[in-house]
Amino acid sequence: MPCAARGVLRHFTTALPLLVLVGCAAGGGGGATHTYYVAAEIVDWDYAPSGANRITGAPFTPLDSFVVAPQAEFIGRVYRKAIYREYTDSTFTTQKPRAPEWEHLGILGPLLRGTVGDTIRVVFRNKADRAYSMHPHGVFYNKDSEGAPYNDGSGAGDKHDDGVPPGETHLYTWPIPERAGPAHGERSSVVWMYHSHTHEEQDVNAGLIGPMIVTAAGKARADGTPADVDREFVVAFLESDENVSWYLEHNITTYAKQPAKVPRMVPFSDFHYLANLRESLNGFSFGHLDGLTMRRGERVRWYVFANSNFEMHAPHWHGQTVVANHMRTDVLSLTTMEMVTADMVPDNPGTWLFHCHVAPHQLAGMLATFKVE
Ligand SMILES: [Cu+2]
């Protein structure tokens, strides 16, 4: 048993000592347990921090401005959101710094990782202002680790995970069986998501979503990364519908210059509604996603996924091709909550556009660049 975190603890409040939980990440498969300390917390998130259009290299145009500049009836580029962040231990006092190669995760929660046969355990602390949860895709969970409330007949002891109240802590346990790893003939690793599912629509649009990578048994390095890959990137094509975020009213009253003039409960076709559909890559619009840097000839694996609205994205790489779904292409098809793995061996140095090919999404800023050195 490689990790002291193995035990019978299921859920507990902050009042109980957590000293028995010791972080570990033995890696490499064969029954290791990986313990992560993840908090939900409130941030004021800037979708375009430089204040300029980094794709055009020019100031925002009047057309861009309704999504980037606070105006009488529009919120601008900063929104209050709830996001997942990783901490070093069960005291939840020190955020774990992101490794440079993972800074591009942006608004996404921490990367959780395991190999088939391992177990992922998440000590979840709700540092936000309302009940949230962690619901994983792909991996195995019992009812105390599903993170979703519905009429499933589970008893009171299996409900705490459904919506962890502010200030409380829950231990989610997610074994990684064979069926959570790559299928026969697939690549050496696959991507899954986790997200809050207490009120799925509002929670995910508020920002509570993150990635998880599972590597096939026998195909991982000691740190869990797939041994046949040099560089991994995770990019979420996120249409964040801020109209259904829990923080819409806060954002209107805080950021719109004349909150009283902002119409509430407008139909989907209304411009006020469209202006709150934030199209981003990992929470960054108009070229603000940094860190997509690789070298020519490296074996690069891209994991992409979409958010939970009427998503219809077409991730497109300029200057290179990828292999995905046993097919060579440079444009993927990505619908709601779809997760796709694509491999690239970049052969063409330079700075290249990486964007959604859906025209309205481009107009709203769903563009980034990547760099091949
Ligand atoms: Cu799109």
Coordinates of C-alpha atoms and ligand atoms in Angstrom, one line a residue:
M1 CA 0.0 0.0 0.0
P2 CA 2.0 2.9 -1.3
C3 CA 0.3 5.8 0.4
A4 CA -0.9 6.7 3.8
A5 CA -3.9 8.3 2.3
R6 CA -5.5 4.9 2.0
G7 CA -8.1 4.5 4.7
V8 CA -11.7 4.4 5.5
L9 CA -12.4 8.2 5.7
R10 CA -15.2 9.2 3.5
H11 CA -16.4 12.7 4.4
F12 CA -15.8 15.1 7.2
T13 CA -16.1 18.7 8.1
T14 CA -13.2 21.1 8.6
A15 CA -13.6 20.6 12.3
L16 CA -12.1 17.2 12.1
P17 CA -8.4 16.7 12.0
L18 CA -7.1 15.8 8.5
L19 CA -3.6 14.8 9.6
V20 CA -4.0 11.2 8.5
L21 CA -4.1 12.4 4.9
V22 CA -0.6 12.5 3.5
G23 CA -0.2 13.6 -0.1
C24 CA 1.5 11.2 -2.5
A25 CA 1.9 10.6 -6.2
A26 CA 3.8 7.4 -6.5
G27 CA 3.0 7.2 -10.3
G28 CA 3.7 4.5 -12.8
G29 CA 0.6 2.4 -12.2
G30 CA 0.2 -0.8 -10.2
G31 CA -2.1 0.5 -7.6
A32 CA -0.6 3.8 -6.5
T33 CA -2.9 6.4 -4.9
H34 CA -2.6 10.0 -5.9
T35 CA -4.0 12.5 -3.4
Y36 CA -4.9 16.0 -4.5
Y37 CA -6.0 18.9 -2.3
V38 CA -8.5 20.9 -4.4
A39 CA -10.5 23.9 -3.3
A40 CA -13.4 25.7 -5.0
E41 CA -12.9 29.4 -4.6
I42 CA -14.1 32.7 -5.9
V43 CA -12.0 34.9 -8.3
D44 CA -12.5 37.9 -10.5
W45 CA -11.4 36.5 -13.8
D46 CA -10.1 38.6 -16.7
Y47 CA -10.7 37.0 -20.1
A48 CA -8.3 39.4 -21.9
P49 CA -5.9 40.8 -19.3
S50 CA -3.7 42.9 -21.6
G51 CA -6.7 44.9 -22.7
A52 CA -5.7 44.6 -26.3
N53 CA -6.4 42.2 -29.1
R54 CA -3.3 40.0 -29.1
I55 CA -4.4 38.2 -32.3
T56 CA -4.5 41.3 -34.4
G57 CA -1.8 43.1 -32.4
A58 CA -4.0 46.1 -32.4
P59 CA -6.5 47.7 -30.0
F60 CA -9.9 46.2 -29.8
T61 CA -12.3 47.3 -32.5
P62 CA -15.7 48.7 -31.8
L63 CA -17.2 45.3 -32.6
D64 CA -14.9 43.6 -30.0
S65 CA -15.6 46.2 -27.4
F66 CA -19.0 44.9 -26.3
V67 CA -17.2 41.9 -24.9
V68 CA -14.1 43.5 -23.5
A69 CA -15.0 47.0 -22.3
P70 CA -17.4 47.6 -19.5
Q71 CA -20.2 49.8 -20.8
A72 CA -23.5 51.1 -19.6
E73 CA -25.3 47.8 -20.4
F74 CA -22.4 45.4 -20.7
I75 CA -20.1 43.8 -18.2
G76 CA -16.8 43.8 -20.0
R77 CA -14.0 41.4 -19.8
V78 CA -13.9 40.7 -16.0
Y79 CA -16.4 38.4 -14.4
R80 CA -16.6 36.9 -10.9
K81 CA -16.3 33.2 -11.2
A82 CA -15.8 30.1 -9.1
I83 CA -12.9 27.9 -10.0
Y84 CA -10.9 24.9 -8.7
R85 CA -7.4 25.5 -7.4
E86 CA -4.8 23.0 -5.9
Y87 CA -3.3 23.3 -2.5
T88 CA -0.3 21.7 -1.0
D89 CA -2.0 19.9 1.9
S90 CA -5.1 19.5 4.0
T91 CA -4.6 22.9 5.7
F92 CA -5.6 24.6 2.5
T93 CA -3.4 27.5 3.3
T94 CA -0.8 27.4 0.5
Q95 CA -1.8 27.1 -3.2
K96 CA 0.4 24.6 -5.0
P97 CA 2.3 26.5 -7.8
R98 CA 1.6 25.3 -11.3
A99 CA 4.6 23.8 -13.1
P100 CA 5.6 26.1 -16.0
E101 CA 4.4 23.5 -18.6
W102 CA 0.9 23.6 -17.0
E103 CA 0.4 27.3 -16.6
H104 CA -1.6 27.2 -19.8
L105 CA -4.4 25.5 -18.0
G106 CA -5.6 29.0 -17.1
I107 CA -9.1 29.0 -15.6
L108 CA -9.2 25.2 -15.5
G109 CA -8.8 23.3 -12.3
P110 CA -5.6 21.3 -11.5
L111 CA -4.6 18.5 -13.8
L112 CA -5.4 15.2 -12.0
R113 CA -3.5 12.2 -13.3
G114 CA -3.3 8.5 -12.8
T115 CA -2.5 5.2 -14.5
V116 CA -5.0 2.3 -15.0
G117 CA -4.9 0.4 -11.7
D118 CA -4.2 3.5 -9.6
T119 CA -6.7 5.5 -7.5
I120 CA -7.2 9.2 -7.5
R121 CA -8.3 10.8 -4.2
V122 CA -9.4 14.4 -4.0
V123 CA -9.7 16.1 -0.6
F124 CA -12.1 18.8 -1.7
R125 CA -12.5 22.0 0.4
N126 CA -15.3 24.4 -0.5
K127 CA -13.8 27.9 0.0
A128 CA -16.5 29.4 -2.1
D129 CA -19.9 30.9 -1.2
R130 CA -22.4 28.2 -2.0
A131 CA -22.5 24.4 -2.2
Y132 CA -20.3 22.9 -4.9
S133 CA -19.1 19.4 -5.8
M134 CA -16.6 17.4 -7.9
H135 CA -18.1 15.0 -10.4
P136 CA -15.6 13.0 -12.5
H137 CA -16.0 11.5 -15.9
G138 CA -14.7 8.1 -16.9
V139 CA -13.3 6.8 -13.6
F140 CA -15.0 4.6 -11.1
Y141 CA -17.0 6.1 -8.2
N142 CA -19.4 4.9 -5.5
K143 CA -22.3 7.1 -4.5
D144 CA -20.3 8.9 -1.9
S145 CA -17.9 10.1 -4.6
E146 CA -20.2 10.9 -7.6
G147 CA -20.8 14.6 -6.7
A148 CA -24.3 14.8 -8.2
P149 CA -27.6 15.1 -6.4
Y150 CA -30.6 13.2 -7.9
N151 CA -33.2 10.7 -6.8
D152 CA -30.9 7.7 -6.8
G153 CA -32.1 6.1 -3.6
S154 CA -28.8 6.6 -1.8
G155 CA -28.9 7.1 1.9
A156 CA -28.0 10.2 3.9
G157 CA -24.4 9.0 4.3
D158 CA -23.9 9.2 0.6
K159 CA -25.2 12.7 0.1
H160 CA -22.4 14.9 1.4
D161 CA -20.6 14.7 -1.9
D162 CA -23.6 15.9 -3.9
G163 CA -23.1 19.5 -2.7
V164 CA -20.4 20.3 -0.2
P165 CA -21.5 23.3 1.8
P166 CA -19.1 26.3 2.1
G167 CA -16.4 25.7 4.6
E168 CA -16.7 22.0 4.5
T169 CA -14.5 19.3 3.1
H170 CA -15.2 16.0 1.3
L171 CA -13.0 13.1 0.3
Y172 CA -13.8 11.8 -3.2
T173 CA -12.3 8.4 -4.1
W174 CA -12.0 7.5 -7.8
P175 CA -10.4 4.2 -8.7
I176 CA -9.1 4.0 -12.3
P177 CA -10.3 0.6 -13.8
E178 CA -9.4 -0.7 -17.2
R179 CA -12.5 1.0 -18.7
A180 CA -11.2 4.4 -17.7
G181 CA -8.0 4.0 -19.7
P182 CA -7.4 4.0 -23.5
A183 CA -9.5 1.5 -25.4
H184 CA -7.8 -1.2 -27.5
G185 CA -6.1 0.5 -30.5
E186 CA -6.3 3.9 -28.9
R187 CA -3.3 6.0 -27.8
S188 CA -1.4 5.6 -24.6
S189 CA -3.5 8.1 -22.6
V190 CA -6.9 9.7 -22.6
V191 CA -8.5 12.8 -21.2
W192 CA -11.5 13.1 -18.9
M193 CA -13.1 16.0 -17.1
Y194 CA -14.3 16.7 -13.7
H195 CA -16.7 19.5 -12.8
S196 CA -19.2 20.6 -10.2
H197 CA -22.5 18.9 -10.6
T198 CA -24.5 20.3 -7.6
H199 CA -26.3 22.5 -10.0
E200 CA -24.5 21.5 -13.2
E201 CA -25.5 24.3 -15.5
Q202 CA -24.8 27.2 -13.1
D203 CA -21.7 25.6 -11.6
V204 CA -19.9 24.8 -14.8
N205 CA -20.7 28.2 -16.3
A206 CA -19.4 29.8 -13.2
G207 CA -16.1 28.1 -13.9
L208 CA -15.8 24.8 -12.0
I209 CA -14.3 22.4 -14.5
G210 CA -10.9 20.7 -14.8
P211 CA -9.0 18.0 -16.6
M212 CA -7.9 14.5 -15.7
I213 CA -5.5 12.3 -17.8
V214 CA -5.4 8.5 -17.5
T215 CA -2.4 6.6 -19.0
A216 CA -2.5 3.0 -19.9
A217 CA -0.9 0.5 -17.5
G218 CA 2.7 -0.2 -18.6
K219 CA 2.8 2.9 -20.8
A220 CA 3.6 5.5 -18.2
R221 CA 6.8 7.1 -16.9
A222 CA 7.3 7.2 -13.1
D223 CA 5.4 10.5 -13.0
G224 CA 2.4 9.1 -14.8
T225 CA 3.0 10.8 -18.1
P226 CA 2.7 8.7 -21.2
A227 CA 6.2 7.4 -22.1
D228 CA 5.7 7.8 -25.8
V229 CA 4.9 11.5 -25.6
D230 CA 7.3 14.5 -25.1
R231 CA 4.8 17.3 -24.4
E232 CA 1.2 17.4 -23.4
F233 CA -1.3 20.3 -23.7
V234 CA -4.8 20.6 -22.4
V235 CA -7.0 23.1 -24.1
A236 CA -10.7 23.5 -23.3
F237 CA -12.9 25.3 -25.8
L238 CA -15.2 27.0 -23.4
E239 CA -18.3 28.8 -24.2
S240 CA -19.0 30.1 -20.7
D241 CA -22.6 31.2 -20.5
E242 CA -22.3 33.9 -17.9
N243 CA -26.1 34.5 -18.1
V244 CA -26.6 31.3 -16.1
S245 CA -23.6 31.7 -13.8
W246 CA -24.5 32.1 -10.1
Y247 CA -22.6 35.4 -10.3
L248 CA -24.5 37.2 -13.1
E249 CA -26.2 39.7 -10.9
H250 CA -23.0 40.4 -9.0
N251 CA -21.2 40.9 -12.3
I252 CA -23.9 43.3 -13.6
T253 CA -24.0 45.4 -10.4
T254 CA -20.1 45.4 -10.1
Y255 CA -18.9 45.8 -13.6
A256 CA -21.6 47.3 -15.9
K257 CA -21.4 51.1 -15.7
Q258 CA -25.2 51.5 -15.4
P259 CA -26.5 48.3 -13.8
A260 CA -30.1 49.5 -13.7
K261 CA -30.1 49.8 -17.5
V262 CA -29.1 46.2 -18.0
P263 CA -32.1 44.1 -18.9
R264 CA -32.4 40.8 -17.0
M265 CA -33.9 37.5 -18.2
V266 CA -33.5 38.4 -21.9
P267 CA -34.0 35.7 -24.6
F268 CA -31.1 33.9 -26.2
S269 CA -31.4 36.0 -29.3
D270 CA -30.9 39.3 -27.5
F271 CA -27.6 41.1 -27.8
H272 CA -27.4 41.4 -24.0
Y273 CA -27.5 37.6 -23.8
L274 CA -24.9 37.1 -26.6
A275 CA -22.5 39.5 -25.0
N276 CA -22.4 37.2 -21.9
L277 CA -21.5 34.1 -23.9
R278 CA -17.7 34.2 -23.3
E279 CA -15.8 32.2 -25.9
S280 CA -12.4 31.3 -24.7
L281 CA -9.6 28.8 -24.6
N282 CA -9.0 27.9 -21.0
G283 CA -10.6 31.2 -20.0
F284 CA -8.6 33.4 -22.3
S285 CA -9.9 35.2 -25.4
F286 CA -8.3 37.1 -28.2
G287 CA -4.8 35.5 -27.9
H288 CA -4.3 35.7 -24.2
L289 CA -3.7 31.9 -23.7
D290 CA 0.1 31.7 -23.2
G291 CA 2.4 28.7 -22.9
L292 CA 1.5 26.7 -25.9
T293 CA 5.2 26.3 -26.8
M294 CA 6.9 23.2 -28.3
R295 CA 9.9 22.2 -30.4
R296 CA 10.0 20.9 -33.9
G297 CA 10.0 17.1 -34.0
E298 CA 8.6 16.6 -30.5
R299 CA 5.8 14.1 -30.0
V300 CA 3.1 16.5 -28.8
R301 CA -0.2 15.3 -27.5
W302 CA -3.2 17.7 -27.4
Y303 CA -6.2 17.0 -25.2
V304 CA -9.1 19.2 -26.0
F305 CA -12.7 19.3 -24.7
A306 CA -15.7 21.5 -24.7
N307 CA -18.0 23.1 -22.1
S308 CA -21.6 22.2 -21.4
N309 CA -23.7 24.6 -23.4
F310 CA -24.7 24.5 -27.1
E311 CA -21.1 23.9 -27.9
M312 CA -20.0 23.3 -31.4
H313 CA -16.4 24.0 -31.9
A314 CA -13.9 23.3 -34.6
P315 CA -10.3 23.5 -33.1
H316 CA -8.0 24.3 -36.0
W317 CA -4.2 24.4 -35.9
H318 CA -2.4 26.5 -38.5
G319 CA 0.9 25.3 -39.9
Q320 CA 0.8 21.6 -38.7
T321 CA -1.4 18.6 -38.8
V322 CA -2.6 16.2 -36.2
V323 CA -3.8 12.6 -36.0
A324 CA -7.1 12.1 -34.2
N325 CA -9.7 9.4 -34.3
H326 CA -7.3 7.4 -36.6
M327 CA -7.4 10.2 -39.1
R328 CA -5.0 12.9 -40.2
T329 CA -6.5 16.4 -40.1
D330 CA -6.0 19.9 -38.9
V331 CA -9.5 20.6 -37.7
L332 CA -11.4 18.7 -35.0
S333 CA -15.0 18.5 -34.3
L334 CA -15.9 19.1 -30.7
T335 CA -19.4 19.2 -29.4
T336 CA -20.8 19.5 -25.9
M337 CA -18.5 18.0 -23.2
E338 CA -16.8 16.0 -25.9
M339 CA -13.2 15.0 -25.1
V340 CA -10.7 14.4 -28.0
T341 CA -7.0 13.4 -28.0
A342 CA -4.9 14.5 -31.0
D343 CA -1.2 13.8 -31.7
M344 CA 1.1 16.2 -33.5
V345 CA 4.7 16.1 -34.5
P346 CA 5.3 19.8 -35.4
D347 CA 7.6 20.2 -38.4
N348 CA 7.0 23.9 -39.2
P349 CA 8.7 26.4 -36.8
G350 CA 6.9 29.6 -36.1
T351 CA 4.0 31.2 -34.3
W352 CA 0.7 29.8 -35.5
L353 CA -2.9 30.4 -35.0
F354 CA -4.9 27.9 -32.9
H355 CA -8.6 28.8 -32.9
C356 CA -12.2 27.7 -33.2
H357 CA -13.3 27.7 -36.8
V358 CA -16.9 28.6 -35.9
A359 CA -17.2 32.2 -37.1
P360 CA -19.2 33.7 -34.3
H361 CA -16.8 32.1 -31.8
Q362 CA -13.8 33.7 -33.6
L363 CA -15.5 37.0 -33.5
A364 CA -16.0 36.6 -29.8
G365 CA -12.4 35.8 -29.2
M366 CA -11.9 32.0 -29.3
L367 CA -8.4 32.3 -30.6
A368 CA -4.9 31.7 -29.4
T369 CA -1.5 31.1 -30.9
F370 CA 1.0 28.3 -30.4
K371 CA 4.7 28.4 -31.0
V372 CA 7.0 25.8 -32.6
E373 CA 10.7 26.5 -31.8
Ligands
CU1 CU -16.3 27.3 -31.1

